[in-house]
Amino acid sequence: MRAKVGGLEAVSVGIVVADVVARPVQGSAGRGQLELVEEILLCSGGSAASTGYALARFGISSAVIGRVGQDGFGDFLANEAARHGAQSLLIRDPQAATSATQVLVDPEGERTFIHAIGANARLTPADVPLAELRARGAKLLHLAGFFALPGMDDPEGAPAARLLAQALELGFLTSLDNVWDATGRWERIHAVLPYSDFFFPSIHDARHITGKWEPKAVAEELFALGVRQVVALKMGPEGAWVISRRGERYRLGALAVPAVDGTGAGDAFIAGFLAGWLRGRGLCECGQLGSAAGAMCVRAVGAMPGITDWAELESMAQQVPVLSGGDL
C-alpha cells in the first residue's frame, strides 16, 4: 500500500516505537537460562504510529509525526508509514536512538513491556508545523502517548497544552491519548484536558487521573477537568463506554474474537472511533467502530498485522453489542 501524497485529514503526533514482540512467554527461565518461544517479530509500534497507520488503513488520509534515530530501528519505522498507506513526517534525530519496546506476550495474550524512550523524549511542539498541516487540509490533531513524551511535558503539562491550544485556534479538532504514567504523577495531564475535544483513556488510567472509580464518576470528573466533547473509556474485554459532554452515552460490549496479542488494541480503538467521526457518524456508531478496530487488532501479533480496511471494520462494527444507552 502506497502513502497518499498531498492533502491530509488527520495527523497523529507522539510516540513512535520499534516493538520486538516475543510470544508466548511462559516466564519459565531463571536468571542466565534460556526459554524458547514460537516467534519473535519486529513490528511498528508506539501509539502515534499505530493510530496513524490504522487511520490510513481505514481510508483516512493521515500522517505521523515523531522522532526516530539514525539507526536500524529508525530505518524500519521510516519505511513502515508508506507500507500502511500513511505519510511519514518522522524526524531523523542524530542525537538519540530510536525508541524500542520488548513486548513479552503470555499464553493468554497479556503483555509485559520493557521500554527505552530514546528519541521520543526529544519531540517538542516545535516539531509540529500546525499552520502548514492545516493549509494541507488537516482537520484532526491526535496527540498520542502524553506521559511518555518528556518534551511535551513539564510539572504542569504546559507544552502539550500549548500545542493543542494552538491547534484549536487554527480550527483543528484535537484528540488525546495518555499511556501509563510510570512516575505516578497523573495530575500532569489535567492541564491538557481543556484543550482536548476527545480523550481516550483506559478505565484503569482514568481512575488514576480522576481519583474516581465508577465509570459515571470518572466521566463526570473528566468533563469537569475540561474535556471538550467526548470521553471514551476503554475497558478491554469488558468493552467500552463512550460519553459526550452533552449527555449522550453508550455502554458497548466487546466483540468476541480469538485473542492472540493485545498490543496496540487501544490505539486501534482510537483510529476506528476517529475514522467514524471524520466520516460524520454518530457517537454510538463511532464507539462500535472503535471496539471493532480493537477486536481486529488482537487477532494477530503486533499492533498492525490484524488491521485490514474500512469495509471489514464496518462489517465487524455492526456486530458490536450496544448493551445500554442513556444514563451511566
PDB file of N, CA and C in Angstrom, residues 111-207:
ATOM      1  N   ARG A 111       0.281  -8.687  28.107  1.00  0.00           N
ATOM      2  CA  ARG A 111       1.605  -8.194  27.717  1.00  0.00           C
ATOM      3  C   ARG A 111       2.366  -7.585  28.881  1.00  0.00           C
ATOM      4  N   THR A 112       3.693  -7.758  28.858  1.00  0.00           N
ATOM      5  CA  THR A 112       4.617  -7.062  29.744  1.00  0.00           C
ATOM      6  C   THR A 112       5.589  -6.295  28.858  1.00  0.00           C
ATOM      7  N   PHE A 113       5.914  -5.051  29.252  1.00  0.00           N
ATOM      8  CA  PHE A 113       6.711  -4.183  28.391  1.00  0.00           C
ATOM      9  C   PHE A 113       8.033  -3.812  29.060  1.00  0.00           C
ATOM     10  N   ILE A 114       9.104  -3.803  28.269  1.00  0.00           N
ATOM     11  CA  ILE A 114      10.400  -3.264  28.674  1.00  0.00           C
ATOM     12  C   ILE A 114      10.730  -2.187  27.648  1.00  0.00           C
ATOM     13  N   HIS A 115      10.822  -0.931  28.099  1.00  0.00           N
ATOM     14  CA  HIS A 115      10.800   0.189  27.161  1.00  0.00           C
ATOM     15  C   HIS A 115      11.984   1.127  27.348  1.00  0.00           C
ATOM     16  N   ALA A 116      12.541   1.604  26.221  1.00  0.00           N
ATOM     17  CA  ALA A 116      13.536   2.678  26.215  1.00  0.00           C
ATOM     18  C   ALA A 116      12.941   3.858  25.452  1.00  0.00           C
ATOM     19  N   ILE A 117      12.805   5.018  26.109  1.00  0.00           N
ATOM     20  CA  ILE A 117      12.126   6.165  25.490  1.00  0.00           C
ATOM     21  C   ILE A 117      12.885   6.680  24.277  1.00  0.00           C
ATOM     22  N   GLY A 118      14.213   6.754  24.342  1.00  0.00           N
ATOM     23  CA  GLY A 118      15.002   7.154  23.186  1.00  0.00           C
ATOM     24  C   GLY A 118      14.596   8.489  22.605  1.00  0.00           C
ATOM     25  N   ALA A 119      14.510   8.556  21.258  1.00  0.00           N
ATOM     26  CA  ALA A 119      14.251   9.810  20.560  1.00  0.00           C
ATOM     27  C   ALA A 119      12.889  10.401  20.879  1.00  0.00           C
ATOM     28  N   ASN A 120      11.951   9.598  21.358  1.00  0.00           N
ATOM     29  CA  ASN A 120      10.645  10.155  21.730  1.00  0.00           C
ATOM     30  C   ASN A 120      10.777  11.260  22.771  1.00  0.00           C
ATOM     31  N   ALA A 121      11.806  11.170  23.604  1.00  0.00           N
ATOM     32  CA  ALA A 121      11.989  12.165  24.663  1.00  0.00           C
ATOM     33  C   ALA A 121      12.288  13.548  24.108  1.00  0.00           C
ATOM     34  N   ARG A 122      12.710  13.607  22.835  1.00  0.00           N
ATOM     35  CA  ARG A 122      13.141  14.877  22.252  1.00  0.00           C
ATOM     36  C   ARG A 122      12.079  15.524  21.359  1.00  0.00           C
ATOM     37  N   LEU A 123      10.898  14.914  21.266  1.00  0.00           N
ATOM     38  CA  LEU A 123       9.813  15.503  20.492  1.00  0.00           C
ATOM     39  C   LEU A 123       9.218  16.672  21.259  1.00  0.00           C
ATOM     40  N   THR A 124       9.070  17.818  20.607  1.00  0.00           N
ATOM     41  CA  THR A 124       8.535  19.023  21.234  1.00  0.00           C
ATOM     42  C   THR A 124       7.466  19.639  20.329  1.00  0.00           C
ATOM     43  N   PRO A 125       6.685  20.584  20.842  1.00  0.00           N
ATOM     44  CA  PRO A 125       5.703  21.255  19.983  1.00  0.00           C
ATOM     45  C   PRO A 125       6.304  21.897  18.742  1.00  0.00           C
ATOM     46  N   ALA A 126       7.566  22.315  18.815  1.00  0.00           N
ATOM     47  CA  ALA A 126       8.197  22.940  17.654  1.00  0.00           C
ATOM     48  C   ALA A 126       8.329  21.979  16.471  1.00  0.00           C
ATOM     49  N   ASP A 127       8.219  20.669  16.725  1.00  0.00           N
ATOM     50  CA  ASP A 127       8.306  19.681  15.651  1.00  0.00           C
ATOM     51  C   ASP A 127       6.998  19.509  14.887  1.00  0.00           C
ATOM     52  N   VAL A 128       5.953  20.208  15.303  1.00  0.00           N
ATOM     53  CA  VAL A 128       4.631  20.039  14.695  1.00  0.00           C
ATOM     54  C   VAL A 128       4.256  21.322  13.950  1.00  0.00           C
ATOM     55  N   PRO A 129       4.365  21.331  12.608  1.00  0.00           N
ATOM     56  CA  PRO A 129       4.084  22.549  11.832  1.00  0.00           C
ATOM     57  C   PRO A 129       2.585  22.740  11.624  1.00  0.00           C
ATOM     58  N   LEU A 130       1.905  23.228  12.657  1.00  0.00           N
ATOM     59  CA  LEU A 130       0.447  23.267  12.648  1.00  0.00           C
ATOM     60  C   LEU A 130      -0.120  24.042  11.467  1.00  0.00           C
ATOM     61  N   ALA A 131       0.403  25.236  11.196  1.00  0.00           N
ATOM     62  CA  ALA A 131      -0.154  26.056  10.117  1.00  0.00           C
ATOM     63  C   ALA A 131      -0.009  25.353   8.770  1.00  0.00           C
ATOM     64  N   GLU A 132       1.140  24.737   8.551  1.00  0.00           N
ATOM     65  CA  GLU A 132       1.357  24.017   7.295  1.00  0.00           C
ATOM     66  C   GLU A 132       0.405  22.829   7.170  1.00  0.00           C
ATOM     67  N   LEU A 133       0.232  22.101   8.251  1.00  0.00           N
ATOM     68  CA  LEU A 133      -0.675  20.950   8.233  1.00  0.00           C
ATOM     69  C   LEU A 133      -2.112  21.384   7.980  1.00  0.00           C
ATOM     70  N   ARG A 134      -2.517  22.470   8.610  1.00  0.00           N
ATOM     71  CA  ARG A 134      -3.869  22.981   8.396  1.00  0.00           C
ATOM     72  C   ARG A 134      -4.055  23.439   6.953  1.00  0.00           C
ATOM     73  N   ALA A 135      -3.016  24.059   6.388  1.00  0.00           N
ATOM     74  CA  ALA A 135      -3.090  24.508   4.998  1.00  0.00           C
ATOM     75  C   ALA A 135      -3.242  23.331   4.038  1.00  0.00           C
ATOM     76  N   ARG A 136      -2.752  22.170   4.434  1.00  0.00           N
ATOM     77  CA  ARG A 136      -2.889  20.968   3.610  1.00  0.00           C
ATOM     78  C   ARG A 136      -4.234  20.280   3.823  1.00  0.00           C
ATOM     79  N   GLY A 137      -5.080  20.840   4.669  1.00  0.00           N
ATOM     80  CA  GLY A 137      -6.422  20.318   4.836  1.00  0.00           C
ATOM     81  C   GLY A 137      -6.645  19.501   6.089  1.00  0.00           C
ATOM     82  N   ALA A 138      -5.624  19.331   6.929  1.00  0.00           N
ATOM     83  CA  ALA A 138      -5.785  18.501   8.123  1.00  0.00           C
ATOM     84  C   ALA A 138      -6.869  19.065   9.030  1.00  0.00           C
ATOM     85  N   LYS A 139      -7.758  18.170   9.488  1.00  0.00           N
ATOM     86  CA  LYS A 139      -8.878  18.555  10.332  1.00  0.00           C
ATOM     87  C   LYS A 139      -8.687  18.126  11.788  1.00  0.00           C
ATOM     88  N   LEU A 140      -7.862  17.106  11.992  1.00  0.00           N
ATOM     89  CA  LEU A 140      -7.744  16.494  13.316  1.00  0.00           C
ATOM     90  C   LEU A 140      -6.278  16.364  13.700  1.00  0.00           C
ATOM     91  N   LEU A 141      -5.959  16.763  14.942  1.00  0.00           N
ATOM     92  CA  LEU A 141      -4.626  16.550  15.510  1.00  0.00           C
ATOM     93  C   LEU A 141      -4.769  15.623  16.703  1.00  0.00           C
ATOM     94  N   HIS A 142      -4.130  14.474  16.630  1.00  0.00           N
ATOM     95  CA  HIS A 142      -4.165  13.500  17.725  1.00  0.00           C
ATOM     96  C   HIS A 142      -2.801  13.469  18.401  1.00  0.00           C
ATOM     97  N   LEU A 143      -2.773  13.718  19.707  1.00  0.00           N
ATOM     98  CA  LEU A 143      -1.535  13.648  20.488  1.00  0.00           C
ATOM     99  C   LEU A 143      -1.543  12.340  21.258  1.00  0.00           C
ATOM    100  N   ALA A 144      -0.587  11.484  20.966  1.00  0.00           N
ATOM    101  CA  ALA A 144      -0.601  10.114  21.470  1.00  0.00           C
ATOM    102  C   ALA A 144       0.592   9.852  22.375  1.00  0.00           C
ATOM    103  N   GLY A 145       0.314   9.355  23.586  1.00  0.00           N
ATOM    104  CA  GLY A 145       1.384   8.934  24.480  1.00  0.00           C
ATOM    105  C   GLY A 145       1.907  10.028  25.379  1.00  0.00           C
ATOM    106  N   PHE A 146       1.027  10.884  25.882  1.00  0.00           N
ATOM    107  CA  PHE A 146       1.442  12.070  26.643  1.00  0.00           C
ATOM    108  C   PHE A 146       2.472  11.764  27.722  1.00  0.00           C
ATOM    109  N   PHE A 147       2.237  10.746  28.537  1.00  0.00           N
ATOM    110  CA  PHE A 147       3.124  10.500  29.674  1.00  0.00           C
ATOM    111  C   PHE A 147       4.475   9.917  29.272  1.00  0.00           C
ATOM    112  N   ALA A 148       4.654   9.554  28.004  1.00  0.00           N
ATOM    113  CA  ALA A 148       5.942   9.049  27.536  1.00  0.00           C
ATOM    114  C   ALA A 148       6.631  10.056  26.621  1.00  0.00           C
ATOM    115  N   LEU A 149       6.239  11.336  26.733  1.00  0.00           N
ATOM    116  CA  LEU A 149       6.801  12.385  25.883  1.00  0.00           C
ATOM    117  C   LEU A 149       7.336  13.515  26.766  1.00  0.00           C
ATOM    118  N   PRO A 150       8.533  13.359  27.313  1.00  0.00           N
ATOM    119  CA  PRO A 150       9.060  14.401  28.197  1.00  0.00           C
ATOM    120  C   PRO A 150       9.130  15.785  27.561  1.00  0.00           C
ATOM    121  N   GLY A 151       9.361  15.856  26.253  1.00  0.00           N
ATOM    122  CA  GLY A 151       9.433  17.153  25.578  1.00  0.00           C
ATOM    123  C   GLY A 151       8.082  17.836  25.419  1.00  0.00           C
ATOM    124  N   MET A 152       7.009  17.091  25.640  1.00  0.00           N
ATOM    125  CA  MET A 152       5.665  17.670  25.607  1.00  0.00           C
ATOM    126  C   MET A 152       5.130  17.903  27.018  1.00  0.00           C
ATOM    127  N   ASP A 153       5.960  17.650  28.005  1.00  0.00           N
ATOM    128  CA  ASP A 153       5.504  17.626  29.384  1.00  0.00           C
ATOM    129  C   ASP A 153       6.400  18.524  30.230  1.00  0.00           C
ATOM    130  N   ASP A 154       5.924  18.905  31.367  1.00  0.00           N
ATOM    131  CA  ASP A 154       6.675  19.554  32.432  1.00  0.00           C
ATOM    132  C   ASP A 154       5.839  19.320  33.691  1.00  0.00           C
ATOM    133  N   PRO A 155       6.180  19.908  34.821  1.00  0.00           N
ATOM    134  CA  PRO A 155       5.366  19.616  36.009  1.00  0.00           C
ATOM    135  C   PRO A 155       3.877  19.896  35.854  1.00  0.00           C
ATOM    136  N   GLU A 156       3.491  20.694  34.852  1.00  0.00           N
ATOM    137  CA  GLU A 156       2.076  21.002  34.668  1.00  0.00           C
ATOM    138  C   GLU A 156       1.579  20.680  33.257  1.00  0.00           C
ATOM    139  N   GLY A 157       2.343  19.944  32.455  1.00  0.00           N
ATOM    140  CA  GLY A 157       1.888  19.559  31.123  1.00  0.00           C
ATOM    141  C   GLY A 157       1.766  20.711  30.146  1.00  0.00           C
ATOM    142  N   ALA A 158       2.469  21.820  30.397  1.00  0.00           N
ATOM    143  CA  ALA A 158       2.253  23.043  29.624  1.00  0.00           C
ATOM    144  C   ALA A 158       2.590  22.927  28.134  1.00  0.00           C
ATOM    145  N   PRO A 159       3.700  22.279  27.705  1.00  0.00           N
ATOM    146  CA  PRO A 159       3.979  22.228  26.267  1.00  0.00           C
ATOM    147  C   PRO A 159       2.860  21.574  25.464  1.00  0.00           C
ATOM    148  N   ALA A 160       2.352  20.445  25.940  1.00  0.00           N
ATOM    149  CA  ALA A 160       1.257  19.783  25.236  1.00  0.00           C
ATOM    150  C   ALA A 160       0.009  20.650  25.234  1.00  0.00           C
ATOM    151  N   ALA A 161      -0.271  21.312  26.346  1.00  0.00           N
ATOM    152  CA  ALA A 161      -1.437  22.196  26.408  1.00  0.00           C
ATOM    153  C   ALA A 161      -1.312  23.317  25.387  1.00  0.00           C
ATOM    154  N   ARG A 162      -0.109  23.888  25.266  1.00  0.00           N
ATOM    155  CA  ARG A 162       0.091  24.964  24.289  1.00  0.00           C
ATOM    156  C   ARG A 162      -0.111  24.452  22.867  1.00  0.00           C
ATOM    157  N   LEU A 163       0.403  23.258  22.581  1.00  0.00           N
ATOM    158  CA  LEU A 163       0.268  22.687  21.239  1.00  0.00           C
ATOM    159  C   LEU A 163      -1.208  22.511  20.879  1.00  0.00           C
ATOM    160  N   LEU A 164      -1.986  21.910  21.775  1.00  0.00           N
ATOM    161  CA  LEU A 164      -3.389  21.672  21.462  1.00  0.00           C
ATOM    162  C   LEU A 164      -4.184  22.976  21.441  1.00  0.00           C
ATOM    163  N   ALA A 165      -3.821  23.918  22.283  1.00  0.00           N
ATOM    164  CA  ALA A 165      -4.498  25.221  22.258  1.00  0.00           C
ATOM    165  C   ALA A 165      -4.270  25.914  20.915  1.00  0.00           C
ATOM    166  N   GLN A 166      -3.049  25.875  20.424  1.00  0.00           N
ATOM    167  CA  GLN A 166      -2.758  26.470  19.124  1.00  0.00           C
ATOM    168  C   GLN A 166      -3.499  25.749  18.009  1.00  0.00           C
ATOM    169  N   ALA A 167      -3.591  24.411  18.128  1.00  0.00           N
ATOM    170  CA  ALA A 167      -4.327  23.649  17.119  1.00  0.00           C
ATOM    171  C   ALA A 167      -5.798  24.058  17.097  1.00  0.00           C
ATOM    172  N   LEU A 168      -6.404  24.222  18.271  1.00  0.00           N
ATOM    173  CA  LEU A 168      -7.800  24.657  18.330  1.00  0.00           C
ATOM    174  C   LEU A 168      -7.980  26.026  17.691  1.00  0.00           C
ATOM    175  N   GLU A 169      -7.051  26.925  17.932  1.00  0.00           N
ATOM    176  CA  GLU A 169      -7.137  28.266  17.352  1.00  0.00           C
ATOM    177  C   GLU A 169      -7.108  28.217  15.829  1.00  0.00           C
ATOM    178  N   LEU A 170      -6.419  27.223  15.275  1.00  0.00           N
ATOM    179  CA  LEU A 170      -6.321  27.079  13.821  1.00  0.00           C
ATOM    180  C   LEU A 170      -7.481  26.285  13.235  1.00  0.00           C
ATOM    181  N   GLY A 171      -8.374  25.797  14.085  1.00  0.00           N
ATOM    182  CA  GLY A 171      -9.544  25.095  13.583  1.00  0.00           C
ATOM    183  C   GLY A 171      -9.465  23.592  13.591  1.00  0.00           C
ATOM    184  N   PHE A 172      -8.435  23.017  14.191  1.00  0.00           N
ATOM    185  CA  PHE A 172      -8.343  21.565  14.310  1.00  0.00           C
ATOM    186  C   PHE A 172      -9.347  21.048  15.344  1.00  0.00           C
ATOM    187  N   LEU A 173      -9.817  19.817  15.155  1.00  0.00           N
ATOM    188  CA  LEU A 173     -10.302  19.002  16.250  1.00  0.00           C
ATOM    189  C   LEU A 173      -9.079  18.418  16.942  1.00  0.00           C
ATOM    190  N   THR A 174      -9.129  18.271  18.244  1.00  0.00           N
ATOM    191  CA  THR A 174      -7.979  17.749  18.974  1.00  0.00           C
ATOM    192  C   THR A 174      -8.357  16.483  19.734  1.00  0.00           C
ATOM    193  N   SER A 175      -7.405  15.573  19.789  1.00  0.00           N
ATOM    194  CA  SER A 175      -7.618  14.269  20.408  1.00  0.00           C
ATOM    195  C   SER A 175      -6.398  13.925  21.248  1.00  0.00           C
ATOM    196  N   LEU A 176      -6.624  13.218  22.368  1.00  0.00           N
ATOM    197  CA  LEU A 176      -5.550  12.944  23.324  1.00  0.00           C
ATOM    198  C   LEU A 176      -5.622  11.511  23.816  1.00  0.00           C
ATOM    199  N   ASP A 177      -4.442  10.889  23.898  1.00  0.00           N
ATOM    200  CA  ASP A 177      -4.275   9.561  24.480  1.00  0.00           C
ATOM    201  C   ASP A 177      -3.075   9.640  25.412  1.00  0.00           C
ATOM    202  N   ASN A 178      -3.113   8.918  26.529  1.00  0.00           N
ATOM    203  CA  ASN A 178      -2.115   9.193  27.558  1.00  0.00           C
ATOM    204  C   ASN A 178      -1.007   8.161  27.717  1.00  0.00           C
ATOM    205  N   VAL A 179      -1.224   6.891  27.636  1.00  0.00           N
ATOM    206  CA  VAL A 179      -0.372   5.770  28.051  1.00  0.00           C
ATOM    207  C   VAL A 179      -0.147   5.807  29.571  1.00  0.00           C
ATOM    208  N   TRP A 180       0.323   4.696  30.086  1.00  0.00           N
ATOM    209  CA  TRP A 180       0.561   4.542  31.526  1.00  0.00           C
ATOM    210  C   TRP A 180       1.623   5.522  32.015  1.00  0.00           C
ATOM    211  N   ASP A 181       1.396   6.106  33.189  1.00  0.00           N
ATOM    212  CA  ASP A 181       2.373   7.015  33.790  1.00  0.00           C
ATOM    213  C   ASP A 181       3.198   6.266  34.830  1.00  0.00           C
ATOM    214  N   ALA A 182       4.422   5.919  34.453  1.00  0.00           N
ATOM    215  CA  ALA A 182       5.279   5.156  35.360  1.00  0.00           C
ATOM    216  C   ALA A 182       5.710   5.972  36.573  1.00  0.00           C
ATOM    217  N   THR A 183       5.597   7.317  36.508  1.00  0.00           N
ATOM    218  CA  THR A 183       6.010   8.161  37.627  1.00  0.00           C
ATOM    219  C   THR A 183       4.918   8.309  38.676  1.00  0.00           C
ATOM    220  N   GLY A 184       3.682   8.007  38.317  1.00  0.00           N
ATOM    221  CA  GLY A 184       2.576   8.174  39.247  1.00  0.00           C
ATOM    222  C   GLY A 184       2.095   9.600  39.413  1.00  0.00           C
ATOM    223  N   ARG A 185       2.596  10.536  38.591  1.00  0.00           N
ATOM    224  CA  ARG A 185       2.185  11.944  38.698  1.00  0.00           C
ATOM    225  C   ARG A 185       1.086  12.233  37.662  1.00  0.00           C
ATOM    226  N   TRP A 186      -0.039  11.582  37.857  1.00  0.00           N
ATOM    227  CA  TRP A 186      -1.126  11.607  36.880  1.00  0.00           C
ATOM    228  C   TRP A 186      -1.723  13.000  36.698  1.00  0.00           C
ATOM    229  N   GLU A 187      -1.620  13.844  37.706  1.00  0.00           N
ATOM    230  CA  GLU A 187      -2.247  15.156  37.628  1.00  0.00           C
ATOM    231  C   GLU A 187      -1.648  16.041  36.540  1.00  0.00           C
ATOM    232  N   ARG A 188      -0.478  15.672  36.017  1.00  0.00           N
ATOM    233  CA  ARG A 188       0.145  16.499  34.974  1.00  0.00           C
ATOM    234  C   ARG A 188      -0.733  16.632  33.732  1.00  0.00           C
ATOM    235  N   ILE A 189      -1.576  15.650  33.473  1.00  0.00           N
ATOM    236  CA  ILE A 189      -2.406  15.703  32.272  1.00  0.00           C
ATOM    237  C   ILE A 189      -3.603  16.629  32.439  1.00  0.00           C
ATOM    238  N   HIS A 190      -3.895  17.047  33.656  1.00  0.00           N
ATOM    239  CA  HIS A 190      -5.064  17.896  33.883  1.00  0.00           C
ATOM    240  C   HIS A 190      -4.996  19.172  33.048  1.00  0.00           C
ATOM    241  N   ALA A 191      -3.804  19.734  32.878  1.00  0.00           N
ATOM    242  CA  ALA A 191      -3.673  20.984  32.133  1.00  0.00           C
ATOM    243  C   ALA A 191      -3.970  20.811  30.653  1.00  0.00           C
ATOM    244  N   VAL A 192      -3.884  19.594  30.148  1.00  0.00           N
ATOM    245  CA  VAL A 192      -4.067  19.346  28.715  1.00  0.00           C
ATOM    246  C   VAL A 192      -5.530  19.082  28.373  1.00  0.00           C
ATOM    247  N   LEU A 193      -6.289  18.583  29.337  1.00  0.00           N
ATOM    248  CA  LEU A 193      -7.668  18.164  29.063  1.00  0.00           C
ATOM    249  C   LEU A 193      -8.564  19.282  28.543  1.00  0.00           C
ATOM    250  N   PRO A 194      -8.455  20.533  29.014  1.00  0.00           N
ATOM    251  CA  PRO A 194      -9.346  21.578  28.484  1.00  0.00           C
ATOM    252  C   PRO A 194      -9.136  21.891  27.011  1.00  0.00           C
ATOM    253  N   TYR A 195      -8.059  21.395  26.425  1.00  0.00           N
ATOM    254  CA  TYR A 195      -7.775  21.642  25.013  1.00  0.00           C
ATOM    255  C   TYR A 195      -7.971  20.385  24.165  1.00  0.00           C
ATOM    256  N   SER A 196      -8.641  19.388  24.724  1.00  0.00           N
ATOM    257  CA  SER A 196      -8.828  18.101  24.064  1.00  0.00           C
ATOM    258  C   SER A 196     -10.313  17.894  23.759  1.00  0.00           C
ATOM    259  N   ASP A 197     -10.647  17.835  22.468  1.00  0.00           N
ATOM    260  CA  ASP A 197     -12.031  17.529  22.107  1.00  0.00           C
ATOM    261  C   ASP A 197     -12.384  16.092  22.472  1.00  0.00           C
ATOM    262  N   PHE A 198     -11.431  15.185  22.265  1.00  0.00           N
ATOM    263  CA  PHE A 198     -11.642  13.772  22.542  1.00  0.00           C
ATOM    264  C   PHE A 198     -10.542  13.273  23.478  1.00  0.00           C
ATOM    265  N   PHE A 199     -10.930  12.443  24.448  1.00  0.00           N
ATOM    266  CA  PHE A 199      -9.948  11.834  25.343  1.00  0.00           C
ATOM    267  C   PHE A 199     -10.258  10.347  25.431  1.00  0.00           C
ATOM    268  N   PHE A 200      -9.209   9.513  25.268  1.00  0.00           N
ATOM    269  CA  PHE A 200      -9.365   8.072  25.117  1.00  0.00           C
ATOM    270  C   PHE A 200      -8.561   7.279  26.155  1.00  0.00           C
ATOM    271  N   PRO A 201      -8.788   7.453  27.445  1.00  0.00           N
ATOM    272  CA  PRO A 201      -8.017   6.677  28.426  1.00  0.00           C
ATOM    273  C   PRO A 201      -8.604   5.286  28.625  1.00  0.00           C
ATOM    274  N   SER A 202      -7.768   4.366  29.069  1.00  0.00           N
ATOM    275  CA  SER A 202      -8.317   3.126  29.605  1.00  0.00           C
ATOM    276  C   SER A 202      -9.011   3.456  30.921  1.00  0.00           C
ATOM    277  N   ILE A 203      -9.964   2.636  31.320  1.00  0.00           N
ATOM    278  CA  ILE A 203     -10.646   2.876  32.591  1.00  0.00           C
ATOM    279  C   ILE A 203      -9.647   2.844  33.743  1.00  0.00           C
ATOM    280  N   HIS A 204      -8.645   1.974  33.635  1.00  0.00           N
ATOM    281  CA  HIS A 204      -7.637   1.868  34.694  1.00  0.00           C
ATOM    282  C   HIS A 204      -6.868   3.188  34.826  1.00  0.00           C
ATOM    283  N   ASP A 205      -6.408   3.740  33.697  1.00  0.00           N
ATOM    284  CA  ASP A 205      -5.675   5.004  33.740  1.00  0.00           C
ATOM    285  C   ASP A 205      -6.582   6.147  34.172  1.00  0.00           C
ATOM    286  N   ALA A 206      -7.809   6.143  33.671  1.00  0.00           N
ATOM    287  CA  ALA A 206      -8.738   7.226  34.003  1.00  0.00           C
ATOM    288  C   ALA A 206      -9.017   7.286  35.497  1.00  0.00           C
ATOM    289  N   ARG A 207      -9.034   6.142  36.157  1.00  0.00           N
ATOM    290  CA  ARG A 207      -9.236   6.138  37.608  1.00  0.00           C
ATOM    291  C   ARG A 207      -8.074   6.818  38.322  1.00  0.00           C
TER     292      ARG A 207
END
